[in-house]
Amino acid sequence: SHGLRRPSMSTRGGAPEVTDQELADIVNTSRLGLPPESLPYLHIAKAEDAWGALRSGGCVTYNNPLAYYESPYLHTVVLGGLEPRAAYAYRPAGGRRTFNFTMPPAAGDSDPG
């Protein structure tokens, strides 16, 4: 199941046994000094509002640095036509970060580069 790892989940409808304030301390990322326009930024004005900030199923969002998140999905992509020793950059759709990688030498190529 997805949800908070600590404290343990209750058997009463699956609701975590945490107080409003304990949950707000995890969900409210505004105190971390993150820019308000960043994906993990979330301001909770009142502790009791924290429950409404959870995703369906009682999950904390994956980009919250204060929480443990377990995704049921493994994201993969197959890239074709890449050249040996070529440098590439990519940005996932909707993402703000650019990632870089360099392909290894061709198989059997003994030239160090």
PDB file of C-alpha atoms in Angstrom:
ATOM      1  CA  SER A   1       0.000   0.000   0.000  1.00  0.00           C
ATOM      2  CA  HIS A   2       1.055   3.592  -0.552  1.00  0.00           C
ATOM      3  CA  GLY A   3       1.120   6.067   2.250  1.00  0.00           C
ATOM      4  CA  LEU A   4       3.114   7.141   5.225  1.00  0.00           C
ATOM      5  CA  ARG A   5       5.735   4.675   6.458  1.00  0.00           C
ATOM      6  CA  ARG A   6       5.884   6.002   9.978  1.00  0.00           C
ATOM      7  CA  PRO A   7       3.718   5.881  12.021  1.00  0.00           C
ATOM      8  CA  SER A   8       2.112   2.633  10.978  1.00  0.00           C
ATOM      9  CA  MET A   9      -1.196   2.543   9.214  1.00  0.00           C
ATOM     10  CA  SER A  10      -4.268   1.839  11.319  1.00  0.00           C
ATOM     11  CA  THR A  11      -6.845  -0.815  10.608  1.00  0.00           C
ATOM     12  CA  ARG A  12      -9.634   1.771  10.918  1.00  0.00           C
ATOM     13  CA  GLY A  13     -10.255   2.558   7.282  1.00  0.00           C
ATOM     14  CA  GLY A  14      -6.574   2.906   6.427  1.00  0.00           C
ATOM     15  CA  ALA A  15      -6.225   6.387   7.950  1.00  0.00           C
ATOM     16  CA  PRO A  16      -2.735   7.075   9.318  1.00  0.00           C
ATOM     17  CA  GLU A  17      -2.636   7.484  13.072  1.00  0.00           C
ATOM     18  CA  VAL A  18      -0.988  10.903  13.087  1.00  0.00           C
ATOM     19  CA  THR A  19      -2.139  14.240  14.399  1.00  0.00           C
ATOM     20  CA  ASP A  20      -2.960  17.141  12.119  1.00  0.00           C
ATOM     21  CA  GLN A  21       0.247  18.857  13.222  1.00  0.00           C
ATOM     22  CA  GLU A  22       2.440  15.796  12.586  1.00  0.00           C
ATOM     23  CA  LEU A  23       1.090  15.529   9.063  1.00  0.00           C
ATOM     24  CA  ALA A  24       1.408  19.277   8.477  1.00  0.00           C
ATOM     25  CA  ASP A  25       5.082  19.049   9.489  1.00  0.00           C
ATOM     26  CA  ILE A  26       5.624  16.637   6.589  1.00  0.00           C
ATOM     27  CA  VAL A  27       3.293  18.135   3.966  1.00  0.00           C
ATOM     28  CA  ASN A  28       4.163  21.816   4.586  1.00  0.00           C
ATOM     29  CA  THR A  29       7.382  22.293   2.606  1.00  0.00           C
ATOM     30  CA  SER A  30       7.221  26.100   2.658  1.00  0.00           C
ATOM     31  CA  ARG A  31       9.455  26.179   5.741  1.00  0.00           C
ATOM     32  CA  LEU A  32      12.355  24.636   3.797  1.00  0.00           C
ATOM     33  CA  GLY A  33      13.155  27.857   1.968  1.00  0.00           C
ATOM     34  CA  LEU A  34      12.134  26.450  -1.412  1.00  0.00           C
ATOM     35  CA  PRO A  35      11.079  28.954  -4.059  1.00  0.00           C
ATOM     36  CA  PRO A  36       7.259  29.208  -4.140  1.00  0.00           C
ATOM     37  CA  GLU A  37       7.240  28.329  -7.851  1.00  0.00           C
ATOM     38  CA  SER A  38       9.121  25.030  -7.292  1.00  0.00           C
ATOM     39  CA  LEU A  39       7.273  21.719  -7.630  1.00  0.00           C
ATOM     40  CA  PRO A  40       7.791  20.561  -4.020  1.00  0.00           C
ATOM     41  CA  TYR A  41       6.679  23.894  -2.485  1.00  0.00           C
ATOM     42  CA  LEU A  42       3.437  23.697  -0.536  1.00  0.00           C
ATOM     43  CA  HIS A  43       2.233  26.091   2.147  1.00  0.00           C
ATOM     44  CA  ILE A  44      -0.228  24.847   4.775  1.00  0.00           C
ATOM     45  CA  ALA A  45      -1.728  27.724   6.781  1.00  0.00           C
ATOM     46  CA  LYS A  46      -3.508  25.569   9.375  1.00  0.00           C
ATOM     47  CA  ALA A  47      -2.479  22.086  10.503  1.00  0.00           C
ATOM     48  CA  GLU A  48      -5.948  20.676   9.870  1.00  0.00           C
ATOM     49  CA  ASP A  49      -5.602  21.630   6.178  1.00  0.00           C
ATOM     50  CA  ALA A  50      -2.764  19.131   5.714  1.00  0.00           C
ATOM     51  CA  TRP A  51      -5.136  16.209   5.069  1.00  0.00           C
ATOM     52  CA  GLY A  52      -6.579  17.989   2.042  1.00  0.00           C
ATOM     53  CA  ALA A  53      -3.082  18.351   0.565  1.00  0.00           C
ATOM     54  CA  LEU A  54      -2.595  14.591   0.290  1.00  0.00           C
ATOM     55  CA  ARG A  55      -3.034  12.855  -3.024  1.00  0.00           C
ATOM     56  CA  SER A  56      -5.719  10.227  -3.504  1.00  0.00           C
ATOM     57  CA  GLY A  57      -5.114   7.171  -1.366  1.00  0.00           C
ATOM     58  CA  GLY A  58      -3.461   9.232   1.383  1.00  0.00           C
ATOM     59  CA  CYS A  59      -0.161   9.655  -0.466  1.00  0.00           C
ATOM     60  CA  VAL A  60       2.345  12.445  -0.025  1.00  0.00           C
ATOM     61  CA  THR A  61       3.519  13.820  -3.386  1.00  0.00           C
ATOM     62  CA  TYR A  62       6.664  12.241  -4.796  1.00  0.00           C
ATOM     63  CA  ASN A  63       8.580  15.524  -4.914  1.00  0.00           C
ATOM     64  CA  ASN A  64       8.269  16.289  -1.186  1.00  0.00           C
ATOM     65  CA  PRO A  65      11.818  16.068   0.251  1.00  0.00           C
ATOM     66  CA  LEU A  66      10.430  15.464   3.768  1.00  0.00           C
ATOM     67  CA  ALA A  67       8.511  12.315   2.879  1.00  0.00           C
ATOM     68  CA  TYR A  68       9.148   8.789   1.758  1.00  0.00           C
ATOM     69  CA  TYR A  69       7.519   7.993  -1.551  1.00  0.00           C
ATOM     70  CA  GLU A  70       7.169   4.608  -3.189  1.00  0.00           C
ATOM     71  CA  SER A  71       6.091   4.655  -6.809  1.00  0.00           C
ATOM     72  CA  PRO A  72       4.245   1.713  -8.291  1.00  0.00           C
ATOM     73  CA  TYR A  73       5.733   2.632 -11.670  1.00  0.00           C
ATOM     74  CA  LEU A  74       9.200   2.334 -13.132  1.00  0.00           C
ATOM     75  CA  HIS A  75       9.637   4.882 -15.882  1.00  0.00           C
ATOM     76  CA  THR A  76      11.738   3.726 -18.821  1.00  0.00           C
ATOM     77  CA  VAL A  77      12.432   4.804 -22.344  1.00  0.00           C
ATOM     78  CA  VAL A  78      14.276   3.142 -25.212  1.00  0.00           C
ATOM     79  CA  LEU A  79      16.517   5.446 -27.245  1.00  0.00           C
ATOM     80  CA  GLY A  80      17.660   4.488 -30.719  1.00  0.00           C
ATOM     81  CA  GLY A  81      20.221   5.902 -33.120  1.00  0.00           C
ATOM     82  CA  LEU A  82      22.657   7.078 -30.444  1.00  0.00           C
ATOM     83  CA  GLU A  83      26.271   7.496 -31.515  1.00  0.00           C
ATOM     84  CA  PRO A  84      29.293   6.146 -29.603  1.00  0.00           C
ATOM     85  CA  ARG A  85      30.963   8.767 -27.372  1.00  0.00           C
ATOM     86  CA  ALA A  86      28.287  11.354 -28.198  1.00  0.00           C
ATOM     87  CA  ALA A  87      26.964  13.585 -25.431  1.00  0.00           C
ATOM     88  CA  TYR A  88      23.188  13.933 -25.065  1.00  0.00           C
ATOM     89  CA  ALA A  89      20.809  15.970 -22.931  1.00  0.00           C
ATOM     90  CA  TYR A  90      17.125  15.414 -22.222  1.00  0.00           C
ATOM     91  CA  ARG A  91      14.322  16.911 -20.181  1.00  0.00           C
ATOM     92  CA  PRO A  92      11.253  14.826 -19.269  1.00  0.00           C
ATOM     93  CA  ALA A  93       7.936  16.312 -20.386  1.00  0.00           C
ATOM     94  CA  GLY A  94       6.717  18.734 -17.749  1.00  0.00           C
ATOM     95  CA  GLY A  95      10.092  18.681 -16.004  1.00  0.00           C
ATOM     96  CA  ARG A  96      12.323  21.596 -15.153  1.00  0.00           C
ATOM     97  CA  ARG A  97      15.632  19.748 -14.915  1.00  0.00           C
ATOM     98  CA  THR A  98      17.851  18.766 -17.824  1.00  0.00           C
ATOM     99  CA  PHE A  99      19.801  15.516 -17.560  1.00  0.00           C
ATOM    100  CA  ASN A 100      23.000  14.705 -19.455  1.00  0.00           C
ATOM    101  CA  PHE A 101      24.773  11.516 -20.395  1.00  0.00           C
ATOM    102  CA  THR A 102      27.580  10.413 -22.712  1.00  0.00           C
ATOM    103  CA  MET A 103      27.492   7.175 -24.661  1.00  0.00           C
ATOM    104  CA  PRO A 104      30.365   4.722 -24.172  1.00  0.00           C
ATOM    105  CA  PRO A 105      32.792   3.885 -27.002  1.00  0.00           C
ATOM    106  CA  ALA A 106      31.628   1.457 -29.672  1.00  0.00           C
ATOM    107  CA  ALA A 107      31.981  -2.207 -28.847  1.00  0.00           C
ATOM    108  CA  GLY A 108      35.546  -3.354 -29.551  1.00  0.00           C
ATOM    109  CA  ASP A 109      36.882   0.230 -29.795  1.00  0.00           C
ATOM    110  CA  SER A 110      40.227   0.264 -27.978  1.00  0.00           C
ATOM    111  CA  ASP A 111      40.950   3.951 -28.620  1.00  0.00           C
ATOM    112  CA  PRO A 112      40.616   5.707 -25.223  1.00  0.00           C
ATOM    113  CA  GLY A 113      39.009   8.656 -26.820  1.00  0.00           C
TER     114      GLY A 113
END
